[in-house]
mmCIF file of C-alpha atoms in Angstrom:
data_model
loop_
_atom_site.group_PDB
_atom_site.id
_atom_site.type_symbol
_atom_site.label_atom_id
_atom_site.label_comp_id
_atom_site.label_asym_id
_atom_site.label_seq_id
_atom_site.Cartn_x
_atom_site.Cartn_y
_atom_site.Cartn_z
ATOM 1 C CA MET I 1 75.892 109.615 77.777
ATOM 2 C CA SER I 2 78.318 108.877 75.524
ATOM 3 C CA VAL I 3 82.510 110.138 75.041
ATOM 4 C CA GLY I 4 81.344 112.318 72.041
ATOM 5 C CA LEU I 5 78.009 113.960 73.477
ATOM 6 C CA ARG I 6 80.605 114.515 77.076
ATOM 7 C CA LEU I 7 82.917 116.114 74.944
ATOM 8 C CA LYS I 8 80.508 118.745 72.842
ATOM 9 C CA GLU I 9 78.998 119.417 76.774
ATOM 10 C CA GLU I 10 82.960 119.890 77.830
ATOM 11 C CA ARG I 11 82.963 121.899 74.533
ATOM 12 C CA LYS I 12 79.695 124.304 74.854
ATOM 13 C CA ARG I 13 80.908 124.422 78.881
ATOM 14 C CA ILE I 14 84.636 125.908 78.226
ATOM 15 C CA GLY I 15 82.987 128.150 75.321
ATOM 16 C CA LEU I 16 84.635 127.234 72.219
ATOM 17 C CA THR I 17 82.975 126.209 68.591
ATOM 18 C CA GLN I 18 83.874 122.829 67.242
ATOM 19 C CA THR I 19 86.649 125.034 64.506
ATOM 20 C CA GLU I 20 88.282 127.094 68.187
ATOM 21 C CA LEU I 21 88.601 123.495 69.854
ATOM 22 C CA ALA I 22 89.825 121.433 67.080
ATOM 23 C CA GLU I 23 92.277 124.465 66.501
ATOM 24 C CA ARG I 24 93.749 124.470 69.153
ATOM 25 C CA CYS I 25 93.934 121.012 70.170
ATOM 26 C CA GLY I 26 95.969 120.494 66.734
ATOM 27 C CA LEU I 27 93.522 119.009 64.511
ATOM 28 C CA THR I 28 90.812 120.098 61.837
ATOM 29 C CA LYS I 29 87.075 120.762 62.324
ATOM 30 C CA ARG I 30 85.743 117.657 60.746
ATOM 31 C CA ALA I 31 87.708 115.564 63.285
ATOM 32 C CA GLN I 32 86.233 117.156 66.329
ATOM 33 C CA VAL I 33 82.741 117.003 64.992
ATOM 34 C CA ASN I 34 83.514 113.041 64.014
ATOM 35 C CA PHE I 35 84.716 112.575 68.032
ATOM 36 C CA GLU I 36 81.705 114.180 69.135
ATOM 37 C CA LYS I 37 79.170 111.993 66.906
ATOM 38 C CA GLU I 38 76.762 110.171 69.783
ATOM 39 C CA ASN I 39 78.193 106.674 68.359
ATOM 40 C CA GLY I 40 81.707 106.890 69.397
ATOM 41 C CA GLU I 41 82.829 105.482 66.792
ATOM 42 C CA GLN I 42 86.074 107.013 67.005
ATOM 43 C CA LEU I 43 87.583 108.696 70.667
ATOM 44 C CA PRO I 44 90.508 111.667 70.708
ATOM 45 C CA GLY I 45 93.995 110.126 71.034
ATOM 46 C CA GLY I 46 95.752 110.981 73.950
ATOM 47 C CA ALA I 47 97.805 114.384 71.735
ATOM 48 C CA TYR I 48 95.185 115.715 71.652
ATOM 49 C CA LEU I 49 93.269 115.648 75.604
ATOM 50 C CA LEU I 50 96.503 117.311 76.723
ATOM 51 C CA ALA I 51 95.488 120.090 74.386
ATOM 52 C CA ALA I 52 92.549 120.143 75.403
ATOM 53 C CA THR I 53 93.275 119.403 78.739
ATOM 54 C CA ALA I 54 94.954 122.213 78.953
ATOM 55 C CA LEU I 55 92.287 124.408 77.761
ATOM 56 C CA GLY I 56 89.927 123.692 80.746
ATOM 57 C CA ILE I 57 88.461 120.628 79.560
ATOM 58 C CA ASP I 58 87.638 117.531 82.021
ATOM 59 C CA VAL I 59 89.289 115.038 80.206
ATOM 60 C CA LEU I 60 88.011 112.668 83.122
ATOM 61 C CA TYR I 61 84.694 113.262 82.431
ATOM 62 C CA VAL I 62 84.788 113.574 79.061
ATOM 63 C CA LEU I 63 85.934 109.384 78.889
ATOM 64 C CA THR I 64 84.480 107.887 82.082
ATOM 65 C CA GLY I 65 81.610 110.392 82.943
ATOM 66 C CA GLU I 66 82.545 111.158 86.759
ATOM 67 C CA ARG I 67 84.118 114.711 87.123
ATOM 68 C CA ASN I 68 86.974 115.633 87.940
ATOM 69 C CA GLY I 69 86.772 116.408 92.101
ATOM 70 C CA ILE I 70 89.568 118.946 91.868
ATOM 71 C CA SER I 71 89.153 122.597 90.119
ATOM 72 C CA THR I 72 92.456 123.828 88.431
ATOM 73 C CA GLU I 73 93.142 126.541 91.568
ATOM 74 C CA GLU I 74 93.145 123.872 94.073
ATOM 75 C CA ALA I 75 95.425 120.905 91.998
ATOM 76 C CA GLN I 76 97.664 124.672 91.964
ATOM 77 C CA VAL I 77 97.404 124.468 95.139
ATOM 78 C CA LEU I 78 97.506 121.281 95.953
ATOM 79 C CA SER I 79 101.134 121.324 93.549
ATOM 80 C CA ALA I 80 102.926 124.614 95.365
ATOM 81 C CA TYR I 81 101.980 123.010 98.645
ATOM 82 C CA ARG I 82 103.418 119.148 98.126
ATOM 83 C CA VAL I 83 106.639 121.547 96.707
ATOM 84 C CA ALA I 84 107.152 123.134 100.089
ATOM 85 C CA SER I 85 108.989 123.462 103.215
ATOM 86 C CA PRO I 86 108.176 121.442 106.731
ATOM 87 C CA GLU I 87 107.225 125.711 107.997
ATOM 88 C CA ILE I 88 105.815 126.296 105.063
ATOM 89 C CA LYS I 89 102.992 123.422 105.287
ATOM 90 C CA LEU I 90 103.008 123.507 108.892
ATOM 91 C CA ALA I 91 101.945 127.985 108.593
ATOM 92 C CA VAL I 92 99.965 127.245 105.758
ATOM 93 C CA SER I 93 98.181 124.258 108.064
ATOM 94 C CA ALA I 94 97.485 127.159 111.356
ATOM 95 C CA ALA I 95 95.884 129.459 108.219
ATOM 96 C CA LEU I 96 93.537 127.529 106.817
ATOM 97 C CA GLY I 97 92.651 126.291 110.944
ATOM 98 C CA ALA I 98 94.270 122.621 110.549
ATOM 99 C CA ALA I 99 94.563 121.294 114.578
ATOM 100 C CA VAL I 100 98.006 121.498 113.944
ATOM 101 C CA LYS I 101 100.215 123.161 116.081
ATOM 102 C CA ALA I 102 103.340 124.611 116.340
ATOM 103 C CA SER I 103 105.906 123.162 118.077
ATOM 104 C CA GLY I 104 108.307 125.623 117.500
ATOM 105 C CA ARG I 105 111.111 125.397 114.813
ATOM 106 C CA HIS I 106 113.955 123.593 115.909
ATOM 107 C CA LYS I 107 111.382 120.679 116.799
ATOM 108 C CA PHE I 108 111.663 119.205 112.977
ATOM 109 C CA VAL I 109 113.705 115.429 113.195
ATOM 110 C CA MET I 110 115.160 114.444 110.375
ATOM 111 C CA HIS I 111 115.172 110.660 109.407
ATOM 112 C CA ALA I 112 116.253 109.109 106.350
ATOM 113 C CA ASN I 113 115.488 112.624 104.517
ATOM 114 C CA GLU I 114 111.829 112.541 105.398
ATOM 115 C CA VAL I 115 110.877 115.307 107.935
ATOM 116 C CA GLY I 116 109.067 115.248 110.762
ATOM 117 C CA GLN I 117 108.043 117.281 113.746
ATOM 118 C CA ALA I 118 107.080 117.105 117.604
ATOM 119 C CA LEU I 119 104.279 118.180 118.965
ATOM 120 C CA SER I 120 103.696 119.887 121.889
ATOM 121 C CA GLY I 121 100.827 120.605 124.766
ATOM 122 C CA ASP I 122 98.434 118.415 125.185
ATOM 123 C CA ILE I 123 96.977 115.357 122.940
ATOM 124 C CA SER I 124 94.199 113.780 122.599
ATOM 125 C CA GLN I 125 94.499 110.495 120.764
ATOM 126 C CA PRO I 126 91.590 107.610 123.134
ATOM 127 C CA GLY I 127 92.348 104.199 123.040
ATOM 128 C CA LEU I 128 96.230 104.901 122.088
ATOM 129 C CA THR I 129 98.607 102.626 124.420
ATOM 130 C CA ILE I 130 102.626 103.769 124.071
ATOM 131 C CA ASN I 131 104.703 101.504 126.473
ATOM 132 C CA LEU I 132 108.386 102.374 126.815
ATOM 133 C CA GLY I 133 109.221 99.396 128.510
ATOM 134 C CA GLY I 134 108.083 97.453 131.479
ATOM 135 C CA ARG I 135 107.908 97.846 135.762
ATOM 136 C CA LYS I 136 111.758 97.039 136.052
ATOM 137 C CA ALA I 137 111.814 95.466 139.992
ATOM 138 C CA GLN I 138 113.805 97.671 142.823
ATOM 139 C CA LYS I 139 116.953 96.620 144.405
ATOM 140 C CA LYS I 140 117.432 94.821 147.873
ATOM 141 C CA SER I 141 119.744 96.534 149.567
ATOM 142 C CA SER I 142 121.775 93.389 151.646
#
């Protein structure tokens, strides 16, 4: 399927006519008709694609034929999560049933402007070995 046919499919999916989509993206109906032709002689430019994205067109699908794996709602949640504090991220993980245990409010570690956390409780990681130093020889008393 061509770019033009996928664009037409997406336009119909969001319930707009060629005239409506063209106007909302700042073009004429004639330009929209040319974009939607099966032979794909004319491809939409960046400004058009940005405006179409804001209207709900899956531009990744239009250009590549591959559907975007994340919905608008999921993208908004992910954006909010990325800028949230470590405490909020921990609360979100807990609310969603993620296997992250809160270790207490004061067990966050800051190093070079990066935030980490200290987990407490039973942690099972099969095959993990941590060596913190060898055995020290005991001193013999003389």
